[in-house]
Coordinates of C-alpha atoms in Angstrom, one line a residue:
M1 CA -36.3 63.5 -81.3
K2 CA -37.3 62.7 -77.7
K3 CA -34.7 65.2 -76.4
L4 CA -36.1 67.8 -78.8
L5 CA -39.6 67.1 -77.7
A6 CA -38.6 67.2 -74.1
C7 CA -36.9 70.6 -74.6
T8 CA -39.9 71.9 -76.4
C9 CA -42.2 70.8 -73.7
L10 CA -39.9 72.3 -71.0
A11 CA -39.7 75.6 -72.9
F12 CA -43.5 75.6 -73.2
G13 CA -43.7 74.9 -69.5
F14 CA -41.5 77.8 -68.6
A15 CA -43.4 80.1 -70.9
T16 CA -46.7 79.0 -69.3
M17 CA -45.2 79.5 -65.8
G18 CA -44.1 82.9 -66.9
A19 CA -47.5 83.9 -68.1
S20 CA -49.1 82.5 -65.0
A21 CA -46.7 84.4 -62.8
S22 CA -47.4 87.6 -64.7
R23 CA -51.2 87.0 -64.3
A24 CA -50.8 86.2 -60.6
E25 CA -48.7 89.3 -60.0
C26 CA -51.3 91.6 -61.7
G27 CA -54.1 89.5 -60.3
D28 CA -57.8 90.3 -60.4
V29 CA -58.6 93.9 -61.3
T30 CA -62.0 95.7 -61.1
I31 CA -62.4 98.6 -63.5
A32 CA -65.2 101.1 -63.1
S33 CA -67.0 101.9 -66.3
M34 CA -68.9 105.2 -65.9
N35 CA -72.3 105.7 -67.6
W36 CA -71.1 107.8 -70.5
Q37 CA -69.5 106.9 -73.8
S38 CA -66.0 108.2 -73.3
A39 CA -65.6 106.5 -69.9
E40 CA -67.1 103.3 -71.2
V41 CA -64.7 102.9 -74.1
L42 CA -61.7 103.9 -71.9
A43 CA -62.6 101.2 -69.3
A44 CA -63.0 98.6 -72.1
L45 CA -59.6 99.7 -73.6
D46 CA -57.9 99.3 -70.2
Q47 CA -59.5 95.9 -69.7
F48 CA -58.4 94.6 -73.1
I49 CA -54.8 95.9 -72.7
L50 CA -54.4 94.7 -69.1
N51 CA -55.8 91.2 -69.9
E52 CA -54.2 90.6 -73.3
G53 CA -51.0 92.6 -72.8
F54 CA -50.2 92.0 -69.2
G55 CA -52.0 88.8 -68.3
C56 CA -54.3 90.4 -65.7
N57 CA -57.8 89.2 -64.9
A58 CA -59.6 92.5 -65.3
E59 CA -63.4 92.8 -65.2
I60 CA -65.7 95.8 -65.7
I61 CA -68.1 96.9 -63.1
V62 CA -70.7 99.7 -63.3
G63 CA -69.6 103.0 -61.7
D64 CA -70.2 106.7 -61.6
T65 CA -68.0 109.6 -60.5
V66 CA -69.1 110.3 -57.0
P67 CA -69.9 106.8 -55.7
T68 CA -66.8 105.2 -57.4
L69 CA -64.2 107.7 -56.2
T70 CA -65.7 107.7 -52.7
S71 CA -65.8 103.9 -52.5
M72 CA -62.2 103.7 -53.7
V73 CA -61.1 105.9 -50.7
E74 CA -63.4 104.4 -48.1
K75 CA -63.6 100.8 -49.1
G76 CA -60.5 100.3 -51.4
E77 CA -62.6 99.2 -54.4
P78 CA -62.9 99.2 -57.3
D79 CA -59.2 99.1 -58.2
L80 CA -59.2 101.4 -61.1
A81 CA -61.3 104.4 -62.4
P82 CA -59.9 105.2 -65.9
E83 CA -61.9 108.4 -66.3
G84 CA -62.0 110.2 -62.9
W85 CA -63.5 113.7 -63.0
I86 CA -61.5 114.6 -59.9
D87 CA -62.5 118.3 -59.9
L88 CA -66.0 117.2 -59.0
L89 CA -64.8 115.7 -55.7
P90 CA -61.7 117.7 -54.7
E91 CA -62.0 117.1 -51.0
V92 CA -62.6 113.3 -51.3
V93 CA -59.8 112.8 -53.8
G94 CA -57.4 115.1 -51.8
R95 CA -58.1 113.2 -48.6
G96 CA -57.7 109.8 -50.4
V97 CA -54.3 110.8 -51.8
S98 CA -53.1 112.4 -48.5
E99 CA -54.1 109.4 -46.5
G100 CA -52.3 107.0 -48.9
K101 CA -55.5 105.3 -50.2
L102 CA -55.6 106.7 -53.7
V103 CA -53.0 107.1 -56.4
G104 CA -53.2 109.3 -59.4
A105 CA -51.9 108.0 -62.8
A106 CA -52.1 109.6 -66.2
V107 CA -54.3 112.6 -67.0
A108 CA -56.5 110.5 -69.2
L109 CA -57.8 113.4 -71.2
S110 CA -54.6 115.1 -72.1
D111 CA -56.1 118.5 -73.0
G112 CA -58.8 118.4 -70.3
A113 CA -62.5 118.3 -70.5
V114 CA -63.5 121.5 -72.3
Q115 CA -66.7 123.7 -72.1
G116 CA -67.5 127.0 -73.7
W117 CA -69.0 128.7 -76.7
W118 CA -68.4 127.3 -80.1
I119 CA -69.0 128.1 -83.8
P120 CA -68.9 125.9 -86.8
K121 CA -65.5 125.6 -88.4
Y122 CA -66.9 126.7 -91.8
I123 CA -67.9 130.0 -90.2
A124 CA -64.5 130.4 -88.6
D125 CA -62.7 129.6 -91.9
A126 CA -64.8 132.1 -93.8
N127 CA -64.3 134.8 -91.1
P128 CA -60.8 134.5 -89.8
D129 CA -61.2 137.6 -87.7
I130 CA -63.6 135.8 -85.4
K131 CA -61.5 134.2 -82.7
T132 CA -63.0 135.4 -79.4
I133 CA -66.5 135.9 -77.9
D134 CA -66.1 139.7 -78.5
D135 CA -65.3 139.0 -82.1
A136 CA -68.4 136.9 -82.6
L137 CA -70.6 139.4 -80.9
K138 CA -69.7 142.0 -83.5
H139 CA -71.5 139.9 -86.1
P140 CA -75.0 139.1 -85.1
E141 CA -75.9 138.7 -88.8
L142 CA -73.7 135.6 -89.0
F143 CA -75.5 133.8 -86.2
P144 CA -79.3 134.5 -86.8
A145 CA -81.8 133.6 -84.1
P146 CA -84.2 130.9 -85.2
E147 CA -87.3 133.0 -84.3
D148 CA -86.0 136.4 -85.3
S149 CA -83.2 136.6 -87.9
S150 CA -82.7 140.3 -87.2
K151 CA -81.0 139.2 -84.0
G152 CA -78.0 137.0 -83.4
A153 CA -78.4 133.9 -81.2
I154 CA -76.4 132.2 -78.5
H155 CA -77.8 128.7 -78.0
N156 CA -77.8 127.5 -74.4
G157 CA -78.1 124.1 -72.8
P158 CA -81.0 122.6 -70.8
A159 CA -82.2 123.9 -67.5
G160 CA -80.4 122.4 -64.6
W161 CA -77.0 122.1 -66.2
G162 CA -74.0 124.0 -64.7
G163 CA -72.9 125.0 -68.2
T164 CA -76.3 126.5 -68.8
V165 CA -76.0 128.8 -65.8
A166 CA -72.5 129.8 -66.7
T167 CA -73.5 130.6 -70.3
A168 CA -76.4 132.8 -69.1
Q169 CA -74.0 134.7 -66.8
L170 CA -71.4 135.1 -69.5
F171 CA -74.1 136.3 -71.9
K172 CA -74.7 139.1 -69.4
A173 CA -71.0 139.7 -68.7
Y174 CA -70.0 140.1 -72.4
G175 CA -73.0 142.4 -73.1
A176 CA -74.4 140.0 -75.7
E177 CA -77.9 141.5 -75.5
E178 CA -76.6 145.0 -76.1
A179 CA -74.7 143.6 -79.1
G180 CA -78.0 142.4 -80.7
F181 CA -78.1 138.8 -79.5
T182 CA -80.7 136.8 -77.8
L183 CA -80.1 133.7 -75.5
V184 CA -81.9 130.7 -77.0
D185 CA -83.3 128.0 -74.7
T186 CA -82.8 124.7 -76.6
G187 CA -84.9 122.8 -74.1
S188 CA -82.9 119.6 -73.9
A189 CA -79.6 118.0 -74.8
A190 CA -81.3 116.6 -77.9
G191 CA -82.6 120.1 -78.8
L192 CA -79.1 121.5 -78.4
D193 CA -77.6 118.7 -80.6
G194 CA -80.3 119.2 -83.1
S195 CA -79.7 122.9 -83.4
I196 CA -76.1 122.2 -84.3
A197 CA -77.0 119.4 -86.8
K198 CA -79.5 121.6 -88.5
A199 CA -77.1 124.5 -88.9
Y200 CA -74.4 122.1 -90.3
E201 CA -76.8 120.5 -92.8
G202 CA -77.7 124.0 -94.1
Q203 CA -74.2 125.4 -93.7
K204 CA -75.7 128.2 -91.6
G205 CA -74.3 130.2 -88.7
W206 CA -74.6 128.9 -85.2
A207 CA -73.1 130.0 -81.8
G208 CA -73.6 128.6 -78.4
Y209 CA -72.7 126.4 -75.5
Y210 CA -71.2 122.9 -75.9
W211 CA -68.5 120.7 -74.4
A212 CA -65.9 118.0 -75.3
P213 CA -65.3 115.2 -75.5
T214 CA -68.5 114.3 -77.3
A215 CA -69.5 112.2 -80.3
L216 CA -71.2 115.2 -81.9
L217 CA -68.0 117.2 -82.1
G218 CA -66.4 114.2 -83.7
K219 CA -69.1 114.4 -86.4
Y220 CA -69.4 118.2 -86.7
E221 CA -66.2 120.1 -86.6
M222 CA -66.6 123.1 -84.3
V223 CA -64.2 125.9 -83.1
K224 CA -64.2 127.0 -79.5
L225 CA -64.2 130.8 -79.1
E226 CA -61.6 132.3 -76.9
H227 CA -62.7 134.3 -73.9
G228 CA -60.1 137.1 -74.1
V229 CA -59.4 137.1 -70.4
A230 CA -57.6 134.9 -67.9
Y231 CA -59.4 132.5 -65.6
D232 CA -60.4 133.9 -62.2
E233 CA -61.4 131.1 -59.9
A234 CA -62.7 133.3 -57.2
E235 CA -64.9 135.2 -59.6
W236 CA -66.1 132.0 -61.3
K237 CA -67.3 130.6 -58.0
R238 CA -68.7 134.0 -56.8
C239 CA -70.8 134.9 -59.7
N240 CA -70.2 133.1 -63.1
T241 CA -71.8 129.9 -61.8
V242 CA -74.5 131.5 -59.6
A243 CA -77.8 132.0 -61.5
D244 CA -79.1 135.0 -59.5
C245 CA -75.7 136.8 -59.2
P246 CA -76.4 140.3 -60.7
D247 CA -72.9 141.4 -61.7
P248 CA -71.0 138.6 -63.5
K249 CA -67.6 139.5 -64.9
R250 CA -65.9 138.3 -68.0
N251 CA -64.0 135.1 -67.3
D252 CA -62.4 132.2 -69.0
W253 CA -64.1 128.8 -68.7
P254 CA -61.9 126.4 -66.6
K255 CA -61.0 123.0 -67.9
D256 CA -61.9 119.9 -65.8
T257 CA -59.0 117.6 -65.0
V258 CA -59.9 114.0 -66.0
Q259 CA -57.4 111.7 -64.4
T260 CA -57.0 108.0 -64.0
M261 CA -57.2 107.0 -60.4
L262 CA -56.1 103.8 -58.7
T263 CA -56.4 102.4 -55.2
K264 CA -53.1 102.3 -53.4
S265 CA -53.4 98.6 -52.9
F266 CA -53.7 98.0 -56.7
A267 CA -50.9 100.4 -57.5
D268 CA -48.6 98.4 -55.1
R269 CA -49.4 95.0 -56.6
A270 CA -49.8 96.0 -60.3
G271 CA -46.1 95.9 -61.0
P272 CA -43.9 98.5 -62.7
E273 CA -44.9 97.6 -66.3
V274 CA -48.6 98.0 -65.6
M275 CA -48.0 101.2 -63.7
D276 CA -45.8 102.5 -66.6
Y277 CA -48.7 101.9 -69.0
L278 CA -51.3 103.6 -66.7
N279 CA -49.0 106.6 -66.2
K280 CA -48.6 107.0 -70.0
R281 CA -52.0 106.1 -71.3
A282 CA -53.7 109.4 -72.4
W283 CA -55.6 110.7 -75.4
S284 CA -56.9 114.0 -76.7
N285 CA -60.4 115.4 -77.1
A286 CA -60.0 115.1 -80.9
T287 CA -59.1 111.4 -80.7
V288 CA -62.0 110.7 -78.3
N289 CA -64.5 112.8 -80.3
S290 CA -63.7 110.9 -83.5
L291 CA -63.9 107.5 -81.7
M292 CA -67.2 108.3 -80.1
A293 CA -68.6 109.5 -83.5
W294 CA -67.7 106.1 -85.0
M295 CA -69.3 104.3 -82.0
T296 CA -72.5 106.3 -82.4
D297 CA -72.7 105.8 -86.1
N298 CA -72.1 102.0 -85.7
Q299 CA -74.1 101.6 -82.5
A300 CA -70.9 100.1 -81.0
T301 CA -70.3 99.0 -77.5
G302 CA -67.3 100.1 -75.4
E303 CA -65.6 96.9 -76.3
D304 CA -66.2 97.4 -80.0
G305 CA -64.8 101.0 -79.7
A306 CA -61.7 99.8 -77.8
K307 CA -60.9 97.3 -80.5
H308 CA -61.6 99.8 -83.3
F309 CA -59.2 102.3 -81.5
L310 CA -56.5 99.7 -81.2
E311 CA -56.8 98.8 -84.9
E312 CA -56.8 102.3 -86.2
N313 CA -54.4 104.1 -83.8
E314 CA -51.4 101.8 -83.5
D315 CA -49.0 104.8 -83.7
L316 CA -50.5 106.2 -80.5
W317 CA -51.1 103.3 -78.2
T318 CA -47.8 101.5 -78.9
Q319 CA -46.2 104.4 -77.2
W320 CA -47.9 103.4 -74.0
V321 CA -46.5 99.9 -73.8
T322 CA -43.3 97.9 -74.5
P323 CA -42.8 96.2 -77.9
E324 CA -43.4 92.8 -76.3
V325 CA -46.7 93.9 -74.8
A326 CA -47.7 95.5 -78.1
E327 CA -47.2 92.3 -80.0
K328 CA -49.4 90.4 -77.5
I329 CA -52.2 93.0 -78.0
K330 CA -51.9 92.9 -81.8
A331 CA -52.1 89.1 -81.7
A332 CA -55.3 89.3 -79.6
L333 CA -57.2 91.7 -82.0

């Protein structure tokens, strides 16, 4: 019995040493949680998986795109930015990578951040011929303006948004006014959301600017209209995003790359298993939209959302880690 007890204690000791070694190898990790819902839940998800699955000592710190990515390059901290909108800082990110200070991992949002013009799915289903902006502009009667139902409406975002400028320029480029449409100023983000919610509640027509990932698109199923042309970067910069440019051309709306970024120092010490996870961990707009809708409806925190995702999407996240790590995560839920 004493031998058995001794063996058991020895085995427990080795197991504890193994866990401690794993935690020591991964070490302390700082994770930037940006001030919007999708970034908050992804940061919480990484914290939970790194701590419970890999034995790290990960903590969340408050961040935002520009200061976080700049600090990672110039100061080597924080260690991890799960949702890095790298297209907003191409020069800083490019310099960080070229100088060996920054490492890119998985494209966190697998289908990219999406902006453009959308219509409700029930309108798309009832009118299968409407797939592009031009198709929609042939039917102003399906998208009545709130102040004048004899005209169609394209709903725009608030003043000051880049998407609002681009929508106004595309409105001109596609000849929407000549097609019988008016550009509606929704006044605020809440006004834009409210116009979609009102249309959905009455099963009415709606067309206008929106983006993903968002909780609203997880609640109200919308279909993005195709632009019918290829993306021209030079033209987009020259005129599509310049408010007073007089001659905008038709153009596709570029997707923003949303990539997980790490400091080189953390990438070097994280170990191959952690890096394999961070190189695989990605989810789609549809997954994030649905998760954020649940968080909004339940007034949930990022931590709540992360646990909900892990409980409801085992088939997805178990592809990111080994079976052994997956069992640790399941046991911690």
